[in-house]
Coordinates of C-alpha atoms and ligand atoms in Angstrom, one line a residue:
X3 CA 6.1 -37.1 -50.0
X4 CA 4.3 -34.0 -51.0
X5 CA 0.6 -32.9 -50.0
X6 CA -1.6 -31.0 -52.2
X7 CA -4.0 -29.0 -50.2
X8 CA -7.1 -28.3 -52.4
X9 CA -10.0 -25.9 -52.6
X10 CA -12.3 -25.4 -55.1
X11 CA -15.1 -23.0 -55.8
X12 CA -18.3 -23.9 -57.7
X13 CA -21.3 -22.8 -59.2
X14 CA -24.9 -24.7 -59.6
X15 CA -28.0 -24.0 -61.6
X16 CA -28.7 -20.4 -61.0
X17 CA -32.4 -21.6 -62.0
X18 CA -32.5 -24.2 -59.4
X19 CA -32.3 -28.1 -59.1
X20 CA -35.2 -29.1 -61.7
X21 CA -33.1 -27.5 -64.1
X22 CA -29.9 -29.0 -63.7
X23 CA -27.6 -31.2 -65.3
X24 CA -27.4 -34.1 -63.1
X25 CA -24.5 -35.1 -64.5
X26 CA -22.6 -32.1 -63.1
X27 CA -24.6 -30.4 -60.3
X28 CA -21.9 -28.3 -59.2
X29 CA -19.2 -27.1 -61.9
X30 CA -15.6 -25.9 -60.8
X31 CA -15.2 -22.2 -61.4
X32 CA -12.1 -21.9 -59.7
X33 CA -8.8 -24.3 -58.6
X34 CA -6.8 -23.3 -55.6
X35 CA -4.0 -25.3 -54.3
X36 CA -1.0 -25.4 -52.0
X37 CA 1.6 -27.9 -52.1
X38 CA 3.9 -29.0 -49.0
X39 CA 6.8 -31.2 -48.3
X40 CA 6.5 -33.6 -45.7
X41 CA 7.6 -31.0 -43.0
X42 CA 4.9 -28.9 -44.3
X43 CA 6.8 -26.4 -45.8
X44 CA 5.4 -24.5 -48.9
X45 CA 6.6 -25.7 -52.0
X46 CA 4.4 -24.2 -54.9
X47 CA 0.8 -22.5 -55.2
X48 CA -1.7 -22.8 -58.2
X49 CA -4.6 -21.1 -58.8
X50 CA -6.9 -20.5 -61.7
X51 CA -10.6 -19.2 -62.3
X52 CA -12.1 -21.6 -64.8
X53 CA -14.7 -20.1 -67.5
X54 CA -18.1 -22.3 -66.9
X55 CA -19.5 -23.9 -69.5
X56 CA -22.5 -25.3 -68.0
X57 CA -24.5 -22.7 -66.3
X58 CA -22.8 -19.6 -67.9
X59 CA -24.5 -17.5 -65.0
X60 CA -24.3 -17.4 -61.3
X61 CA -26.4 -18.9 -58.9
X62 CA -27.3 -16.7 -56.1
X63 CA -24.9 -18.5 -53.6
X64 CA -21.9 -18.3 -56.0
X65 CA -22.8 -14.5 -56.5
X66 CA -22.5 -14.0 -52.6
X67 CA -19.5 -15.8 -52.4
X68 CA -17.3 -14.0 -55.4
X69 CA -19.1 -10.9 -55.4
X70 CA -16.1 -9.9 -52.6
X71 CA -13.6 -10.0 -55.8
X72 CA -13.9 -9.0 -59.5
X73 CA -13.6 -12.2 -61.2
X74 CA -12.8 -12.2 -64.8
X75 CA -14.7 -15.3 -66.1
X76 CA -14.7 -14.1 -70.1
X77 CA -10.7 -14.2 -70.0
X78 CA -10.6 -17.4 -68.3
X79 CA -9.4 -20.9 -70.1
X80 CA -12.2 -23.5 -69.7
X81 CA -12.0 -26.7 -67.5
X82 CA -10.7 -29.2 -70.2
X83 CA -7.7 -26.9 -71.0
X84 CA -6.4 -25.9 -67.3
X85 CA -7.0 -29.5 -65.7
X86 CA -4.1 -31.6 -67.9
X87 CA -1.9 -28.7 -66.4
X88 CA -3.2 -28.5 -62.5
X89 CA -3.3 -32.4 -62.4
X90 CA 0.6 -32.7 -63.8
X91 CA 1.4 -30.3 -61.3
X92 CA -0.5 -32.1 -59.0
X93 CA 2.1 -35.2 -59.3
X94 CA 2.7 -37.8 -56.9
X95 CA 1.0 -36.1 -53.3
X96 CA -0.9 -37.0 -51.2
X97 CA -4.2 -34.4 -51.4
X98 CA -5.8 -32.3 -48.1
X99 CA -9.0 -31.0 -48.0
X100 CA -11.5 -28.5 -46.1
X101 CA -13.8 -31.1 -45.8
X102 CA -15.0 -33.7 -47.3
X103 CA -16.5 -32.5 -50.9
X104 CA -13.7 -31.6 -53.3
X105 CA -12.6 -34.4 -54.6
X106 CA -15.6 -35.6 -54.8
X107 CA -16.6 -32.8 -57.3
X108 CA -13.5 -33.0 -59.2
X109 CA -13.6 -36.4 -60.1
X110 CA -17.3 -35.6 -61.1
X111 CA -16.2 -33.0 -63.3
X112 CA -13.7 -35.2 -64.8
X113 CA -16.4 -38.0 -65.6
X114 CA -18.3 -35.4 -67.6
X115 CA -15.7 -34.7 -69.4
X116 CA -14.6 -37.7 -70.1
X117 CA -11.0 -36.9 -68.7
X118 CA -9.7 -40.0 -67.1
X119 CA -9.0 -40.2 -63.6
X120 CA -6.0 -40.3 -62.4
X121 CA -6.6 -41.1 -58.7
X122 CA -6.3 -44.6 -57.3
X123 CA -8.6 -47.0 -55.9
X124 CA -9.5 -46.6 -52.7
X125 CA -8.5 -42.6 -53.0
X126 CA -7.1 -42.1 -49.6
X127 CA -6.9 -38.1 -48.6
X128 CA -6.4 -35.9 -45.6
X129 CA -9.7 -33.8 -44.4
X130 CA -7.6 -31.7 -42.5
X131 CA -11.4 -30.3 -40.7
X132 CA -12.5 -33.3 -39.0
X133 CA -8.5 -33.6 -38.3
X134 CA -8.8 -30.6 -36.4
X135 CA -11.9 -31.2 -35.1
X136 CA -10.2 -35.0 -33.5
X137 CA -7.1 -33.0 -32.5
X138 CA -8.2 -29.8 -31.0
X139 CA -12.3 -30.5 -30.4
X140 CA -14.5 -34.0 -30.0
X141 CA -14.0 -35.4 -33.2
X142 CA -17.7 -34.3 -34.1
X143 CA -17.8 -31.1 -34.8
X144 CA -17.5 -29.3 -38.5
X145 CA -15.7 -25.9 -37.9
X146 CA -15.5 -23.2 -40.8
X147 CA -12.0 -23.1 -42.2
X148 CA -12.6 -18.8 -40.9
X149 CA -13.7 -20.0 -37.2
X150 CA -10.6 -22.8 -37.1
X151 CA -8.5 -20.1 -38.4
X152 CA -10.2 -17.8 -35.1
X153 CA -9.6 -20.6 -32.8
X154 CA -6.0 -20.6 -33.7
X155 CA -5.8 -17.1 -33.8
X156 CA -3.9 -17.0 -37.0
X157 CA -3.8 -13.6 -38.4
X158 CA -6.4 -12.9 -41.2
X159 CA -4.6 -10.8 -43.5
X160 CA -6.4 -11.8 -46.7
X161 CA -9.9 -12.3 -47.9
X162 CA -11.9 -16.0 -47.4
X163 CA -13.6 -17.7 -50.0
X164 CA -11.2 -17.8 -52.8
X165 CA -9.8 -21.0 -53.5
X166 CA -6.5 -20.4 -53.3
X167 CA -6.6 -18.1 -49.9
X168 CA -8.8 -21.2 -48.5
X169 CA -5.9 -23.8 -49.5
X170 CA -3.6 -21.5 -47.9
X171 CA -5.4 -21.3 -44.8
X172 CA -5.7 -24.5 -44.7
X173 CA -2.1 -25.0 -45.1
X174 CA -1.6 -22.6 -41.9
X175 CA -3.9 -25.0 -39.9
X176 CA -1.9 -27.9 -41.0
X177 CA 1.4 -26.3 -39.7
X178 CA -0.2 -26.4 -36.4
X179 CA -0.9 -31.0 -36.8
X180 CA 2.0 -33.2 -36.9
X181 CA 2.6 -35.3 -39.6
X182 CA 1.6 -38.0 -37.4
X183 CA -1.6 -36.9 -37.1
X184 CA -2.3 -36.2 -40.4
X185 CA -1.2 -39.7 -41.6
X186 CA -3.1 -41.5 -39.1
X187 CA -6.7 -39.9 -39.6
X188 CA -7.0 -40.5 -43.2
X189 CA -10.4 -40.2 -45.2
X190 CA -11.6 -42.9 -48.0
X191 CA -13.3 -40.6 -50.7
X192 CA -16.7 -41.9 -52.1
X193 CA -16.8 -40.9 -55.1
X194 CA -16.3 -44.2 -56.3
X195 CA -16.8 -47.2 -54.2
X196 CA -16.0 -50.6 -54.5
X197 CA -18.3 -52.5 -57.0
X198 CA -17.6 -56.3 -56.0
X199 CA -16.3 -58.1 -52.6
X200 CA -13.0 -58.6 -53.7
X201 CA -12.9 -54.1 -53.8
X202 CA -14.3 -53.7 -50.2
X203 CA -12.2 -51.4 -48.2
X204 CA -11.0 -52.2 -45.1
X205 CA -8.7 -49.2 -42.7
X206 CA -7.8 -49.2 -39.5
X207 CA -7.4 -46.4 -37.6
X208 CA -5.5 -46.4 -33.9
X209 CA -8.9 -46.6 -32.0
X210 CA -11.4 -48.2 -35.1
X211 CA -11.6 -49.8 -38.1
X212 CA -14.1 -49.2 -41.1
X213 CA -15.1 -51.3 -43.8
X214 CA -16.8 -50.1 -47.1
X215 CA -19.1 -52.2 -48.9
X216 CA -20.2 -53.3 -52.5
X217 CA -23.4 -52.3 -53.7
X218 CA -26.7 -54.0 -52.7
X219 CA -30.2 -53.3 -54.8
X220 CA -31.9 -52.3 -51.5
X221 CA -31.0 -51.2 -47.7
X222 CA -32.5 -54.6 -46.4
X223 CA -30.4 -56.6 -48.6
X224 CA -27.3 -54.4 -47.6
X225 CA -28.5 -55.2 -43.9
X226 CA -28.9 -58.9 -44.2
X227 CA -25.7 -59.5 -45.8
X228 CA -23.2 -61.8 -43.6
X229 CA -20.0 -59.5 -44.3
X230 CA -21.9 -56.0 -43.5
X231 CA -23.5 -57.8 -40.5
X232 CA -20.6 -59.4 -38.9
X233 CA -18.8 -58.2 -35.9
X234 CA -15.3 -59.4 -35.9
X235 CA -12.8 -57.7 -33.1
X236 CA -10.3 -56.0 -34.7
X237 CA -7.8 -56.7 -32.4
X238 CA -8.0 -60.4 -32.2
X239 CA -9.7 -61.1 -35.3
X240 CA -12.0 -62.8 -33.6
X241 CA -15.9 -62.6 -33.6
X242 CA -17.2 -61.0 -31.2
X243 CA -20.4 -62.1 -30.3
X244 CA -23.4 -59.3 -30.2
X245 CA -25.2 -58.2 -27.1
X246 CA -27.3 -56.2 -29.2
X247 CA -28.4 -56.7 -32.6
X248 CA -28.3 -54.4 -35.8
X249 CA -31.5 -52.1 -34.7
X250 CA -31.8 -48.7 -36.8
X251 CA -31.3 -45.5 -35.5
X252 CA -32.3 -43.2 -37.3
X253 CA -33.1 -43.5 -41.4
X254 CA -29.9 -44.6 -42.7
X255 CA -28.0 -45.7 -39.8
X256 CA -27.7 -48.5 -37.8
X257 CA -26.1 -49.4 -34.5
X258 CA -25.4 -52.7 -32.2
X259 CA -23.4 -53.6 -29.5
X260 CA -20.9 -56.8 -29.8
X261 CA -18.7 -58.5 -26.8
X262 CA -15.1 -60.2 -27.3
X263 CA -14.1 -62.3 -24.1
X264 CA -10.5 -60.9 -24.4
X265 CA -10.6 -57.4 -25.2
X266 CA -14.3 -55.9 -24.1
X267 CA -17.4 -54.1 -25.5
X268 CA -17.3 -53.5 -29.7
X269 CA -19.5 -50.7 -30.8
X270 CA -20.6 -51.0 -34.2
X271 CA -22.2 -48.4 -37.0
X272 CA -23.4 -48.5 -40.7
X273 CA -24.4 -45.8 -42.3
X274 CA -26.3 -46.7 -45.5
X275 CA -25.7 -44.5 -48.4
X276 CA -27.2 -44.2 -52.1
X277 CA -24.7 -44.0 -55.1
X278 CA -25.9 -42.0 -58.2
X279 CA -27.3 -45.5 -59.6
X280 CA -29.6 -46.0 -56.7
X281 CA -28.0 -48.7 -55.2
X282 CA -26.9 -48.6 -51.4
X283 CA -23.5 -49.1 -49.8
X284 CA -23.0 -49.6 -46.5
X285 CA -19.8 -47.8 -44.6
X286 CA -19.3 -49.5 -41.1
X287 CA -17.2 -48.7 -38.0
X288 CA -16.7 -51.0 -35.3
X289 CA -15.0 -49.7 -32.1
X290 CA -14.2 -50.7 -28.8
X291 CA -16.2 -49.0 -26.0
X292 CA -15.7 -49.0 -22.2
X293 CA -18.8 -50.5 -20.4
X294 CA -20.5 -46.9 -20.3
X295 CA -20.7 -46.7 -24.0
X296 CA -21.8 -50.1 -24.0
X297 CA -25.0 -49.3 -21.5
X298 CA -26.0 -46.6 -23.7
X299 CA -26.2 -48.2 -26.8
X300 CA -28.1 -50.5 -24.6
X301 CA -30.4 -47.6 -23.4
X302 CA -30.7 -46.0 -26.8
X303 CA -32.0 -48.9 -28.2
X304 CA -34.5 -49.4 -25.4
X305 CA -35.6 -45.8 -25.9
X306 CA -36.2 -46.3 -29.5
X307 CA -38.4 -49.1 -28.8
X308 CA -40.8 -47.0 -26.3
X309 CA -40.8 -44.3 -28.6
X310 CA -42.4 -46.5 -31.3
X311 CA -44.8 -48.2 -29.0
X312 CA -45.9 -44.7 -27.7
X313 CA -46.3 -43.5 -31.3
X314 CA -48.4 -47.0 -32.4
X315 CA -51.0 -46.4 -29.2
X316 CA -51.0 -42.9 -30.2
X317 CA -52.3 -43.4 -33.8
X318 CA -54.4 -46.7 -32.5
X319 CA -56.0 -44.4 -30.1
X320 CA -57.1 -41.6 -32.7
X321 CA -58.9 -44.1 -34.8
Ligands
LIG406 ZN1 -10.8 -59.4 -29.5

């Protein structure tokens, strides 16, 4: 199996968001990509700057970032004719990322053309930063590709920022994860996500599982549905019955705390997000936690509570 590792550039209304097209917010001036066999050897490169049709000129952030090179965008093919060519080449991999936007945007860019897709459903891919982040950090934090490339001390002998040197340096960062733990920290891309219950996606991972939903019309409906709600173990299939109910933390997210007899404490997360039609999904992880954990989902909870009492008395007592 080959990986694709792929960076793109883009450009946004230079006049700013009232402006834009909302159909394309960000357009792809430039494709850079690396491919790798499975022992992550390089295999082939591609890179093209792509003329803009949309917003012909710069906004300020894309000028910062290319105005390190002399781009030639009038000698550039346009987005329809380089694609059929980058995605043939593109054949049968599995894709790697810096994060978790570009194939988001590129199937974006594709819908406004009115190119068909040719990624499956789920779109499974590798976001080789929050890889590093699990294999060398906490899992939580977001490094630049330059700082991961510090922390590695990898020499820096060409310029950041273009989209092929940021697939290649990518590629050097993959070189130092094993296949094993690129396979087994896969990302679901949300670009598109399930429409129905029959499409939910369900993963497991070797300490979690996640589950993403259909769409509901509104966040409460998404939070009173039996499927988003429930708290099966994931390693009996069991459920496991909750200590502490779904209570929100925070404006999108939600957290409880559910027990199985057999194999402990279940930690369990939705995040609530909005698709471009306005209705919600709900992505949820349930893990298990040792009894620490456990007592301070307990205690966050609790806190949350006297925070919102304090704040009611507060107002009460100003009127
Ligand atoms: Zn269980």
């Amino acid at each position: 199996m080959n990986y694709i590792i792929l960076d793109l550039e883009w450009n946004q209304c230079p006049t700013g968001k009232e402006d834009e097209n909302s159909s394309l917010p960000f357009e792809i001036i430039e494709i850079g990509a690396v491919r790798l066999d499975e022992t992550f050897t390089e295999t082939g490169q591609f890179h093209e700057v792509v003329k803009p049709s949309v917003y012909k000129k710069l906004h300020y952030k894309t000028k910062e970032i290319v105005a390190l090179r002399s781009i030639d965008f009038a000698s550039a093919r346009t987005f329809t004719e380089i694609i059929p060519e980058f995605l043939s080449w593109c054949q049968d991999a599995l894709f790697c990322t810096w994060g978790p936007a570009d194939l988001t945007e590129l199937q974006r860019n594709l819908a406004y053309y009115h190119i068909k897709s040719p990624f499956p459903f789920p779109l499974i891919y590798f976001d080789i930063q929050k890889i590093f982040s699990i294999v060398y950090e906490d899992r939580k934090t977001r490094r630049s590709l330059e700082s991961a490339v510090d922390f590695l001390r990898l020499p820096k002998n060409i310029a950041f920022h273009n989209a092929l040197s940021d697939a290649y340096y990518t590629s050097l960062i993959m070189k130092h994860l094993t296949a094993e733990q690129v396979r087994n920290n896969s990302s679901v891309d949300y670009y598109r996500t399930p429409q129905n219950r029959r499409q939910e996606i369900y993963l497991t991972y070797e300490t979690y599982v996640k589950m993403v939903s259909k769409p509901f019309d509104t966040k409460t409906q998404a939070m009173k549905d039996r499927v988003v709600a429930s708290t099966v173990c994931y390693k009996c299939k069991k459920n496991a019955q909750k200590k502490v109910r779904w209570f929100p933390a925070g404006s999108r997210n939600y957290l409880c705390l559910a027990y199985c007899e057999k194999h402990g404490y279940l930690k369990g997360k939705i995040r609530l997000r909005q698709r471009s039609d306005g209705k919600y999904y709900a992505i949820k992880t349930l893990k298990a936690v040792s009894p620490e954990e456990a007592y301070e989902i307990i205690e966050k909870k609790e806190i949350i509570k006297l925070k919102r009492k304090l704040k009611k008395s507060f107002t009460n007592g100003q009127n």
